[in-house]
GROMACS .gro file of C-alpha atoms in nm:
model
  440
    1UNK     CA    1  -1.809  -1.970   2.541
    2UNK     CA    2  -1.695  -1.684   2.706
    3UNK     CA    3  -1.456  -1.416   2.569
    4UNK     CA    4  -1.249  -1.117   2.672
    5UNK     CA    5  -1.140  -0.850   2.431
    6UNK     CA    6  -0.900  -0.605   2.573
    7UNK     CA    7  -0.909  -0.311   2.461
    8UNK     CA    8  -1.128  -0.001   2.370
    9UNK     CA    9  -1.054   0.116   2.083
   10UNK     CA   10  -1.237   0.078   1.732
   11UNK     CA   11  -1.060  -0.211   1.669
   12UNK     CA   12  -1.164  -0.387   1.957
   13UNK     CA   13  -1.502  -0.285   1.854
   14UNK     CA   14  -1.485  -0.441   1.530
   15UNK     CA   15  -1.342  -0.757   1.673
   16UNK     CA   16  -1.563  -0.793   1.947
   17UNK     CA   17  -1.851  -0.742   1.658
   18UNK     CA   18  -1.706  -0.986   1.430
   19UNK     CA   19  -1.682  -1.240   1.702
   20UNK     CA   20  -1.958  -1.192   1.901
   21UNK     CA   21  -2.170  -1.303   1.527
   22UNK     CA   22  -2.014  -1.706   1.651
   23UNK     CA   23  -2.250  -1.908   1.742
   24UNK     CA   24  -2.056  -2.035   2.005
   25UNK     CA   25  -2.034  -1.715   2.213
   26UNK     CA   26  -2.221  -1.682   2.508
   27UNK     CA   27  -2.092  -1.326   2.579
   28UNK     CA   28  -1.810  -1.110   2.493
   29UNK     CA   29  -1.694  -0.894   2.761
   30UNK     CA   30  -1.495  -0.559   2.671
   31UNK     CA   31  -1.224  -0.372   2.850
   32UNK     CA   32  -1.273  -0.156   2.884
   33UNK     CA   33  -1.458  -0.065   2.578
   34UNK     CA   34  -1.631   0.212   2.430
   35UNK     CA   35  -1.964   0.405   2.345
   36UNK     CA   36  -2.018   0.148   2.086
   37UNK     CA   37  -1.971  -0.174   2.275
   38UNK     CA   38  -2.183  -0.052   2.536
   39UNK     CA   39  -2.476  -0.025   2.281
   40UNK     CA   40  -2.443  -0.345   2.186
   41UNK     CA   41  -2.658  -0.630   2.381
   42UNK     CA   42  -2.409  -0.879   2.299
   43UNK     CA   43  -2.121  -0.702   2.459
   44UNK     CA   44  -2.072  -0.609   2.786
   45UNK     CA   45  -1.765  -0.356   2.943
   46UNK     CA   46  -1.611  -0.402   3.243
   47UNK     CA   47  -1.442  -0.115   3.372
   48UNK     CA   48  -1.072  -0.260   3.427
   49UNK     CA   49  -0.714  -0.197   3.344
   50UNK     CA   50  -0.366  -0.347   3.443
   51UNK     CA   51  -0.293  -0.696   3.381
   52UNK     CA   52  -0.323  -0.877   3.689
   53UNK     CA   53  -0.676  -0.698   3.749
   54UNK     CA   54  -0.787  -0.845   3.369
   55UNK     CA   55  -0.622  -1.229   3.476
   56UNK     CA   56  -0.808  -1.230   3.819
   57UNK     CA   57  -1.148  -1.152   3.611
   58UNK     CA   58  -1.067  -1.430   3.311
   59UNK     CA   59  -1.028  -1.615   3.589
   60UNK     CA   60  -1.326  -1.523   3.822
   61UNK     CA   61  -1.565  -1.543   3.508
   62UNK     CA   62  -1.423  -1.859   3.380
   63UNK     CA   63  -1.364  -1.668   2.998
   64UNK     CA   64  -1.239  -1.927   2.749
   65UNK     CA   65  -1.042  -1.681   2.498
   66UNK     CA   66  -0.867  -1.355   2.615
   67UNK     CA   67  -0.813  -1.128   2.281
   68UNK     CA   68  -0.554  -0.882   2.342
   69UNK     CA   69  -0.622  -0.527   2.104
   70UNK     CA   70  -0.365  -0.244   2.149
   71UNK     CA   71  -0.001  -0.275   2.223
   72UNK     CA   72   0.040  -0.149   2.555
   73UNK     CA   73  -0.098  -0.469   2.763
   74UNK     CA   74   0.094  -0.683   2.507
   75UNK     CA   75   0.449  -0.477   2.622
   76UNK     CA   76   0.353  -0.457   2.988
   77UNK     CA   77   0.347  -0.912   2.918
   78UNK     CA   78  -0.024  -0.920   2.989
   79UNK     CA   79   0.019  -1.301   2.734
   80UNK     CA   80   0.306  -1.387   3.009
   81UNK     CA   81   0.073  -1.366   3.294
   82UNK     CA   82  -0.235  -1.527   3.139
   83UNK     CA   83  -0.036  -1.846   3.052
   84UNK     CA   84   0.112  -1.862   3.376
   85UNK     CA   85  -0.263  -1.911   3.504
   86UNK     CA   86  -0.376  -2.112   3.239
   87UNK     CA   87  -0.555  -1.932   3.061
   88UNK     CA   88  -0.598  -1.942   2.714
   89UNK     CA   89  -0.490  -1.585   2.518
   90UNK     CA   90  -0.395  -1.473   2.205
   91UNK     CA   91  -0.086  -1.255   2.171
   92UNK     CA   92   0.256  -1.222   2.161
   93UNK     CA   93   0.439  -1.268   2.488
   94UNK     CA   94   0.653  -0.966   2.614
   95UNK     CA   95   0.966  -1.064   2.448
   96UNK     CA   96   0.789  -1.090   2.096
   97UNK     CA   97   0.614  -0.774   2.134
   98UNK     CA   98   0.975  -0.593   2.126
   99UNK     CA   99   0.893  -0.569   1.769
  100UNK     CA  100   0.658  -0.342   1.818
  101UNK     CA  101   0.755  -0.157   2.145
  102UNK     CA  102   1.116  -0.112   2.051
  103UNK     CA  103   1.220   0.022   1.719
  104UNK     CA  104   1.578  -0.069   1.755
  105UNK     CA  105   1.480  -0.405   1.862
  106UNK     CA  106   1.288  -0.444   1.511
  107UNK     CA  107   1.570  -0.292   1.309
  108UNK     CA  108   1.820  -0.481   1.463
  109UNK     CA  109   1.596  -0.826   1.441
  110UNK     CA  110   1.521  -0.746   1.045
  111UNK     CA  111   1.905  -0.642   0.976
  112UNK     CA  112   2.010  -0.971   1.143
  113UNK     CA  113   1.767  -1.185   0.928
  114UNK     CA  114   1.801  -1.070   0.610
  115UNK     CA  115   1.446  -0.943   0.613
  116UNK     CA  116   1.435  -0.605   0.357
  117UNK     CA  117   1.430  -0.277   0.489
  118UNK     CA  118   1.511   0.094   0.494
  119UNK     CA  119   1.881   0.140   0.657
  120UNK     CA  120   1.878   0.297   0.974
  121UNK     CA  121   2.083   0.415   1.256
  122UNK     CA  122   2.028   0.435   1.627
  123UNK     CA  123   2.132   0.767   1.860
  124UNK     CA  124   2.061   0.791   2.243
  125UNK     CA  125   2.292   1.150   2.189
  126UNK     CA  126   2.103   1.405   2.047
  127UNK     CA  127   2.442   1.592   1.924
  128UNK     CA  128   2.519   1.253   1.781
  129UNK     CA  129   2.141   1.245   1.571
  130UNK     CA  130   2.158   1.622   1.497
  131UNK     CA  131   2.507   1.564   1.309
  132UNK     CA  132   2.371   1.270   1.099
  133UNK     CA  133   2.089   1.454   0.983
  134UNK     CA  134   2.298   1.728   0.883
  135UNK     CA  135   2.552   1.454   0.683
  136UNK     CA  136   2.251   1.248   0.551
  137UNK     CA  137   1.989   1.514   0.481
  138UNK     CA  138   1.638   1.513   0.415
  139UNK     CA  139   1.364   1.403   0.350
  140UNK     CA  140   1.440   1.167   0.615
  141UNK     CA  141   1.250   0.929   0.880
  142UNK     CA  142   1.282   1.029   1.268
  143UNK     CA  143   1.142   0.702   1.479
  144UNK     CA  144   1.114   0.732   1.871
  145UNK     CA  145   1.234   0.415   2.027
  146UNK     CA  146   0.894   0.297   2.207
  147UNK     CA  147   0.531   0.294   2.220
  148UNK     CA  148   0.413   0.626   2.128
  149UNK     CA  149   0.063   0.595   2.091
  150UNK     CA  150   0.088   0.585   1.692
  151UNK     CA  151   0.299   0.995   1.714
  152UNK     CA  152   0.650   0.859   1.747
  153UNK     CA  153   0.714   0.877   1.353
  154UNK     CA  154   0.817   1.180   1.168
  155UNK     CA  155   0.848   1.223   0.783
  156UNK     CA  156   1.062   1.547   0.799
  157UNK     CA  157   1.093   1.704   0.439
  158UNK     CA  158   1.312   2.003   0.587
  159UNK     CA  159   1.606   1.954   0.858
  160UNK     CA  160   1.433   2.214   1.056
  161UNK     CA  161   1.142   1.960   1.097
  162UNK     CA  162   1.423   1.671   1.164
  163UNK     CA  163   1.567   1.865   1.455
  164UNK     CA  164   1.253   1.967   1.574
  165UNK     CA  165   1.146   1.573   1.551
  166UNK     CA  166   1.486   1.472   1.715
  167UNK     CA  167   1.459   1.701   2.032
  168UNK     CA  168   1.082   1.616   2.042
  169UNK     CA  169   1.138   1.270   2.108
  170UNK     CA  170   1.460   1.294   2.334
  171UNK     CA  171   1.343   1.574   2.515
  172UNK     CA  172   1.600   1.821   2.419
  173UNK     CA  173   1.646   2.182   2.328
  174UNK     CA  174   1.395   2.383   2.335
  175UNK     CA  175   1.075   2.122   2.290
  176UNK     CA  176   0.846   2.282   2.528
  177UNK     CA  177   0.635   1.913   2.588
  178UNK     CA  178   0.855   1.630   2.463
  179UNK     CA  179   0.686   1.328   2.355
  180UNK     CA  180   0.544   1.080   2.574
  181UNK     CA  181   0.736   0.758   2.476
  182UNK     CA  182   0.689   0.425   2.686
  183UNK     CA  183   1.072   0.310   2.683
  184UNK     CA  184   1.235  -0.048   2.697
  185UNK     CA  185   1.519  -0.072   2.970
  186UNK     CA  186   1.807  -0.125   2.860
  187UNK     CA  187   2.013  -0.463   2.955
  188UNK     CA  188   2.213  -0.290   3.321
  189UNK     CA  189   1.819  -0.188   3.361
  190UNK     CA  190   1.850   0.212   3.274
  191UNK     CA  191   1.552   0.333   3.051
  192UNK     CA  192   1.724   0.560   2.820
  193UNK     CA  193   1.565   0.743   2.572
  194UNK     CA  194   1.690   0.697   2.180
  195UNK     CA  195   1.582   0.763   1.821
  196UNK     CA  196   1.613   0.525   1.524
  197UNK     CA  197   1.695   0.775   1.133
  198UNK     CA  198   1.612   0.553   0.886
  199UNK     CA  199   1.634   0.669   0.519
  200UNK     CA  200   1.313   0.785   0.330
  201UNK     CA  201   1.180   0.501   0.064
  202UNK     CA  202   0.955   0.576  -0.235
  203UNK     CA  203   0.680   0.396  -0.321
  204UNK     CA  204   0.312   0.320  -0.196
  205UNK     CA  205   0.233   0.237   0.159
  206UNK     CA  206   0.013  -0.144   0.235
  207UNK     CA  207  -0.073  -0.278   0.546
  208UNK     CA  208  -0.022  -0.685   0.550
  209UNK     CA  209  -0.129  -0.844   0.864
  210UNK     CA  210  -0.168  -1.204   0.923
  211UNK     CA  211  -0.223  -1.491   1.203
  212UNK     CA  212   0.024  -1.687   1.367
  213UNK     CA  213   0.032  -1.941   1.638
  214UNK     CA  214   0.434  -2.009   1.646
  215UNK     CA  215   0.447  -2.246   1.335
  216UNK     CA  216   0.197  -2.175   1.126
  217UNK     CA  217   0.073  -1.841   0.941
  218UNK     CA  218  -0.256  -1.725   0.806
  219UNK     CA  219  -0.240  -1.433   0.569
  220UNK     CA  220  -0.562  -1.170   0.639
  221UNK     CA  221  -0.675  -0.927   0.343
  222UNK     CA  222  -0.463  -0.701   0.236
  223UNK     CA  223  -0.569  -0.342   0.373
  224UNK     CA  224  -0.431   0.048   0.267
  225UNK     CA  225  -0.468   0.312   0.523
  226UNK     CA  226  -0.447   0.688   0.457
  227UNK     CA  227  -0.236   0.869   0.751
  228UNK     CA  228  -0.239   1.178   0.659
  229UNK     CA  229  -0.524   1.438   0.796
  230UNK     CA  230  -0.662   1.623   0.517
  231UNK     CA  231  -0.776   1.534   0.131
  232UNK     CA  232  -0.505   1.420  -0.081
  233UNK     CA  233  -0.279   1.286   0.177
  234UNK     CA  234  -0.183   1.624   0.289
  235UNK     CA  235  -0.134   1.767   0.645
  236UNK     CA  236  -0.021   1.594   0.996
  237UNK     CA  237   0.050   1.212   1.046
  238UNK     CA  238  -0.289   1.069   1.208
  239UNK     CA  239  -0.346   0.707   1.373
  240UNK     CA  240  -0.528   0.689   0.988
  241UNK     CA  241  -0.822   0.846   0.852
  242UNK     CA  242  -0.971   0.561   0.674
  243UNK     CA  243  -0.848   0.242   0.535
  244UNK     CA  244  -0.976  -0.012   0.247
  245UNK     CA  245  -0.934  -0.372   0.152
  246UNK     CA  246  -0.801  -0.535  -0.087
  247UNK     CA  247  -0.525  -0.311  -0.154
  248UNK     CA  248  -0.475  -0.324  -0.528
  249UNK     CA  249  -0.115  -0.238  -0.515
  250UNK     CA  250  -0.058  -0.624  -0.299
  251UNK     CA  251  -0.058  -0.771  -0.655
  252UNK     CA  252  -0.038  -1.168  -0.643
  253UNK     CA  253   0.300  -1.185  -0.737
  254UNK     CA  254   0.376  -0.859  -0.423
  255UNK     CA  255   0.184  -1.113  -0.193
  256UNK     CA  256   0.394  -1.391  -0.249
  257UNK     CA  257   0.707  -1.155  -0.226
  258UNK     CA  258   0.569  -1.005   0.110
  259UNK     CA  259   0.516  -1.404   0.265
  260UNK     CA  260   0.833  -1.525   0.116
  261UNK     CA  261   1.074  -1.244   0.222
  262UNK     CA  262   0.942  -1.035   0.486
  263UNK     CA  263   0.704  -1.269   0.692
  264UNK     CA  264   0.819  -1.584   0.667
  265UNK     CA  265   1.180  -1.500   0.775
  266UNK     CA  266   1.047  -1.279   1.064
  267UNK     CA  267   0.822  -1.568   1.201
  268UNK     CA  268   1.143  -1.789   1.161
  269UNK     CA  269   1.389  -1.540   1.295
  270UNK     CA  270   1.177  -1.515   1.600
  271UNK     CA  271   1.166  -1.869   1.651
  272UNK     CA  272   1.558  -1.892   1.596
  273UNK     CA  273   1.613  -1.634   1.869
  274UNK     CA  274   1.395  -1.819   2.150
  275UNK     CA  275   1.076  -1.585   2.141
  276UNK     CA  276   0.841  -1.811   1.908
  277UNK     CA  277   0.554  -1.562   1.786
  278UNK     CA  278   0.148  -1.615   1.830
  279UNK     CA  279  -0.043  -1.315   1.758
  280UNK     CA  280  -0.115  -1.048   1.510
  281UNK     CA  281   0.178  -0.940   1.269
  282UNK     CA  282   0.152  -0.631   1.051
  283UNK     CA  283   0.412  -0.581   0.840
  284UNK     CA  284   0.355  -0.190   0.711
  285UNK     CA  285   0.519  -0.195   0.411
  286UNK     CA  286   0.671  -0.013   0.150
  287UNK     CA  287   0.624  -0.126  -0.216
  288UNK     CA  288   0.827   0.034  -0.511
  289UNK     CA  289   0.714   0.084  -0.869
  290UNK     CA  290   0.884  -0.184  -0.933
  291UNK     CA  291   0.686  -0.412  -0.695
  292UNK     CA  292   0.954  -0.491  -0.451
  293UNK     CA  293   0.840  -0.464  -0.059
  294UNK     CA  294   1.024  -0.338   0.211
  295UNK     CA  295   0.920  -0.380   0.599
  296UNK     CA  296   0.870  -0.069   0.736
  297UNK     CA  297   0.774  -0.165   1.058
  298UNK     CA  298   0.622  -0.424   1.283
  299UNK     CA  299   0.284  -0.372   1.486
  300UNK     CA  300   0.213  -0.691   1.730
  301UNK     CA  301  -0.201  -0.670   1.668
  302UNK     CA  302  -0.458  -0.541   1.416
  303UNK     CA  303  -0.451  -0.194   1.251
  304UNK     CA  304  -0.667   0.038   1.304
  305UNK     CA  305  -0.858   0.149   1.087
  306UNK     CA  306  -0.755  -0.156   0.879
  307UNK     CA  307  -0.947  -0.359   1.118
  308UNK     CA  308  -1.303  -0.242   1.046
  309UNK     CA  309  -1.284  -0.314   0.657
  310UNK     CA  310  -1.100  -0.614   0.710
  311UNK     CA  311  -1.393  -0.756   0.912
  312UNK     CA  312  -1.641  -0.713   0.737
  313UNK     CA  313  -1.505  -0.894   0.437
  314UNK     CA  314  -1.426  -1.158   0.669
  315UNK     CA  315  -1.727  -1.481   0.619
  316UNK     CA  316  -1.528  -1.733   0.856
  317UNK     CA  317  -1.589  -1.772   1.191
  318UNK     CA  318  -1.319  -1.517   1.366
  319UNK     CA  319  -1.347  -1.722   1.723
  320UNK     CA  320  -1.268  -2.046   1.582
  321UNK     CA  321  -1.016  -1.905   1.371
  322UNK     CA  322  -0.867  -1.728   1.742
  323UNK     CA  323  -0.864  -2.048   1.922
  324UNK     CA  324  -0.678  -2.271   1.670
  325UNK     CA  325  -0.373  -1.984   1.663
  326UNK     CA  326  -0.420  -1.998   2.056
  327UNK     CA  327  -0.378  -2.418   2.065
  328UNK     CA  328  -0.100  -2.384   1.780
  329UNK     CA  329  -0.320  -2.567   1.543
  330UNK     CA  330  -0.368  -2.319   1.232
  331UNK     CA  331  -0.230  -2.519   1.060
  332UNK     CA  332  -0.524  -2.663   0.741
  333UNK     CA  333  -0.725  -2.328   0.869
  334UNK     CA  334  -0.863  -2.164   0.565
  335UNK     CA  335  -1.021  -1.805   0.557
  336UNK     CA  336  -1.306  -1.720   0.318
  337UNK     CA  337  -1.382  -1.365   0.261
  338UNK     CA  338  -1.638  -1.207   0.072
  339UNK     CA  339  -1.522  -1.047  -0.271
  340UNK     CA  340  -1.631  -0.714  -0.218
  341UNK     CA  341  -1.479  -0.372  -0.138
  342UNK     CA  342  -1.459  -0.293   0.268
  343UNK     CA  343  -1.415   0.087   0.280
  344UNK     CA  344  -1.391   0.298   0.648
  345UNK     CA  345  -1.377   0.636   0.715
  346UNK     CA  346  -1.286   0.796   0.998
  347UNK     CA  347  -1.439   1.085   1.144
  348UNK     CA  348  -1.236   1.290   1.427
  349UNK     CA  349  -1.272   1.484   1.701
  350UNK     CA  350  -1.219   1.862   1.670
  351UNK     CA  351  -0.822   1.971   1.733
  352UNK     CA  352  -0.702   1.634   1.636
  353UNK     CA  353  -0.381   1.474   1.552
  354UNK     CA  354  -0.243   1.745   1.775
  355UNK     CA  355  -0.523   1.843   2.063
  356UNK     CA  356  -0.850   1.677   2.031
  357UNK     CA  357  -1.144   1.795   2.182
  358UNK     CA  358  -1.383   1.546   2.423
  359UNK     CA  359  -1.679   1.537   2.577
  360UNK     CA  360  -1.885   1.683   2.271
  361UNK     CA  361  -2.234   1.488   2.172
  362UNK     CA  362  -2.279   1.276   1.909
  363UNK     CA  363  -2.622   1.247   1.739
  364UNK     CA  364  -2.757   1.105   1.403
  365UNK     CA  365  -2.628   0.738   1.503
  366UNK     CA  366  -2.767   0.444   1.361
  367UNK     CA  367  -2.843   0.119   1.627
  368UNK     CA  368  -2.535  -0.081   1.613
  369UNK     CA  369  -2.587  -0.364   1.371
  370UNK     CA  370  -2.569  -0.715   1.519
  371UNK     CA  371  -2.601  -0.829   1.156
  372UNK     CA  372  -2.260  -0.960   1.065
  373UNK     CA  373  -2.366  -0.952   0.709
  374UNK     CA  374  -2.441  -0.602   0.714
  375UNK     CA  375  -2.350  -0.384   0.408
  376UNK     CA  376  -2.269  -0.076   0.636
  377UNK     CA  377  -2.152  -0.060   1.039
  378UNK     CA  378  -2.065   0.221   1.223
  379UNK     CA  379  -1.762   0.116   1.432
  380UNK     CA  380  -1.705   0.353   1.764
  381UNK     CA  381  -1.345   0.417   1.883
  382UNK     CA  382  -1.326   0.730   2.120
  383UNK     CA  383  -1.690   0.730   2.213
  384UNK     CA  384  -1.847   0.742   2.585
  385UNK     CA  385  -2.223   0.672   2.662
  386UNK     CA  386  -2.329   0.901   2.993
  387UNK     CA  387  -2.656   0.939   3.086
  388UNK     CA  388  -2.770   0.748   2.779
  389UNK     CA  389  -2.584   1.054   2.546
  390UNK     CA  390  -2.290   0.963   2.328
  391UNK     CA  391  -1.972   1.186   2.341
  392UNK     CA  392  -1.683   1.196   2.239
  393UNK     CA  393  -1.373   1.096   2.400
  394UNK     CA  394  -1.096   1.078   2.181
  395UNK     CA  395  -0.901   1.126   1.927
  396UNK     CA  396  -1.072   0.923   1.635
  397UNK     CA  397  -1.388   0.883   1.717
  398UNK     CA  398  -1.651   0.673   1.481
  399UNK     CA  399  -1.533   0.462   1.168
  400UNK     CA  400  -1.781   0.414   0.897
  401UNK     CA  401  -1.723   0.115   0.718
  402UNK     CA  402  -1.935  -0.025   0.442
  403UNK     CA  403  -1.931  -0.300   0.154
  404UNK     CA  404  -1.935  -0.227  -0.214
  405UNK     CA  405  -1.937  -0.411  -0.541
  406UNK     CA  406  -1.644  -0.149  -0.647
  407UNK     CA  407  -1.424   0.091  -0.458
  408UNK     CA  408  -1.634   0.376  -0.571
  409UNK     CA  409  -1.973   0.176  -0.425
  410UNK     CA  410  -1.825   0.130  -0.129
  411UNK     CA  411  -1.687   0.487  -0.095
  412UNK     CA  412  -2.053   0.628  -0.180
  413UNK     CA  413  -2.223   0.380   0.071
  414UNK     CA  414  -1.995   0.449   0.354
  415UNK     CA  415  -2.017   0.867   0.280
  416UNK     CA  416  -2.412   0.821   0.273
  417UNK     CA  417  -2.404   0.615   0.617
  418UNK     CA  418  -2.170   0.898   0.753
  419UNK     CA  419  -2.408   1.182   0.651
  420UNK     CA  420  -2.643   1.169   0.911
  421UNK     CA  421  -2.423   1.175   1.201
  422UNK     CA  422  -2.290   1.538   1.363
  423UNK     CA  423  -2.065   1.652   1.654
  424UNK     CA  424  -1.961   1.963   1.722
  425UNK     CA  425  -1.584   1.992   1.499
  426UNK     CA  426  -1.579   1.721   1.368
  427UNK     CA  427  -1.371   1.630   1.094
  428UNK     CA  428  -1.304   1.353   0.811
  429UNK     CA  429  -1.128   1.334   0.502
  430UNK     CA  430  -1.391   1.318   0.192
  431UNK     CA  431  -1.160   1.097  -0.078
  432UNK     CA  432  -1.104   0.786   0.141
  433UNK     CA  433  -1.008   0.510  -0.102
  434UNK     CA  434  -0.907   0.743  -0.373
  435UNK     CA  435  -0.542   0.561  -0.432
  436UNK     CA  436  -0.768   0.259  -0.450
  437UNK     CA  437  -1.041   0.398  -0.744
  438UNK     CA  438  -0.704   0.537  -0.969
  439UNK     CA  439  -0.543   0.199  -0.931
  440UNK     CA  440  -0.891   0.011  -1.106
   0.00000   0.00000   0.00000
């Protein structure tokens, strides 16, 4: 069998590992991929983008199961245009990805269904936003209303920073380089740009991401990122710096919660509005100290850096598991997962959130594991290979994800794995997990 992951992130690396381990692969093709996948003899890149260029080579090279990574091919209806050929794909179609691309779409959607959140408002005006902000006060949540490449969401503790977040992502006052937001048209077809301020909620953050294929749903570990850049969750939002599984604050009885009144209802609001769902669904949530979730937001695929731990706890077969939710037959699938600790860390490139630095060389990398049991894989995310070298080439770079009997086993294996490797700047966080280890 034949598959396509799209993508080329580390997400798509980790999923084009995990599946690739199926015996029933014959090759998995990347795009376009990374560093990483292009070390890896069961994984080949192709160099192509845009969605009719990625149908015509499912097509050409007969590929049995197109996996669809990061958001932006999901919004541009890349699902849309592979069904229309016949081919098989998994992912939301365009309309269902709105909970993702459009954050007034999602609000609106989990308002209308009941589904628990933080309450919100939505401005096109920036005078309008500006004079909420200044009625509501802070600390307060500034969303831009689109695919931002994981920087359209601002935690401003000040109102200077709410302002400053406001005119950012409208591309007002005096913001020197607004943010680049991929807008939704609105319904007469104008794309105009707009904000959702949503209150600020207490509690801890969980990421709960599960399988569906229109009817049925398939829970995946529970996973806990850490977004913030430095040592105890201090400086800039990131993409995440690391992420574990389980997340010991998804308690059984928070699980149940989480299906009952967040997923659940969104999988059957979705089908009550027309725009049945088959895909990914993260729910980042909120949980209180008194263990009640609340949806922060929808993502229409895997996490990353979630991805990488939750794989490698992950003993089922990942393809088979991606073709039943393709067919719409997940229904009786069961998931096994081994019992230990998955722990990642990220390591960045120098300047990032805000600038990163690319093209720098990577050395001290281990062969990429085929070895789906392996106890410790380093997954590559903004990696290049030219001329047989490594660089870098984005952002987040590697993520270093190993196994552990504990959280602090884990930790210690994937910090050891990490030691060898060196690029010029380069930066991770050193307490990865460390919510985790104070929670046991």
């Amino acid at each position: 069998m034949k598959v396509l992951v799209i993508g080329g992130g580390g997400r798509e690396h980790a999923l084009a590992w995990k599946i690739a381990a199926s015996p029933k692969v014959q090759m998995v093709f990347v795009a376009p991929g990374n560093g990483g996948t292009a070390s890896d003899l069961r994984l080949k890149n192709v160099p192509i983008e845009g969605v009719q260029a990625l149908a015509d080579f499912a097509q050409a090279e007969k590929v049995s199961l197109t996996v669809v990574g990061p958001e932006a091919p999901l919004a541009a209806g890349v699902v849309d245009l592979f069904r229309a050929r016949g081919l098989r794909i998994f992912g939301p179609t365009q309309a269902a990805a709105q909970l993702e691309s459009s954050k007034a779409f999602s609000k609106d959607f989990m308002q209308r269904h009941g589904i628990p959140t933080a309450l919100y408002q939505t401005f096109a005006d920036a005078q309008a936003a500006h004079a909420h902000v200044d009625k509501t006060g802070v600390p307060i949540v500034i969303k831009a209303d689109g695919l931002a490449a994981g920087k359209g969401v601002v935690v401003a503790a000040t109102p200077a920073e709410a302002h400053a977040a406001i005119d950012w992502m409208l591309g007002t006052g005096d913001s020197a380089t607004p943010l680049e937001v991929q807008h939704l048209a609105c319904s007469d077809g104008r794309v105009v740009p707009r904000v959702v301020i949503e209150e600020f909620l207490e509690g801890e953050e969980a990421s709960f991401i599960v399988i569906a294929d229109g009817r049925n749903v398939l829970p995946l570990a529970t996973s806990q990122d850490h977004k913030r850049a430095f040592d105890g969750d201090t400086g800039p939002n990131t993409g995440g710096m690391g992420a574990y599984s389980p997340a010991p604050v998804v308690t059984p009885n928070v699980h149940a919660r989480v299906m009952h009144e967040i997923i659940q209802p969104t999988l059957d609001g979705m089908a009550k509005d027309g725009i049945p769902y088959t895909g990914f669904l993260y729910a980042g949530l909120m949980i209180d100290a008194q263990g009640r979730p609340k949806a922060l937001e929808f993502n229409c695929r895997m996490g990353d850096p979630e991805t990488q731990p939750i794989v490698m706890r992950l003993k089922s077969d990942l393809l088979d598991v991606l073709v039943h939710a393709a067919d719409g037959t997940l229904g009786g699938v069961e998931l096994q997962w081994d019992r230990r600790i998955a722990l990642g860390v990220v390591m960045a490139a120098a300047g990032y959130p805000h600038a990163p630095r690319k093209g720098d060389a990577i050395t001290g990398l281990p062969a990429v594991s085929p070895d789906a049991a392996a106890e410790a894989v380093v997954f590559h995310a903004g990696t290049t290979k030219e001329g047989g070298q490594l660089l870098t080439s984005g952002g987040r770079v590697l993520c270093v994800t190993a196994l552990g009997e504990s959280v602090k086993v884990a930790q210690q294996r994937a910090y050891e794995a990490l030691a060898p490797i060196a690029f010029d700047g380069m930066q991770f966080r050193r307490d990865i997990g460390h919510r985790a280890t104070k929670a046991r």
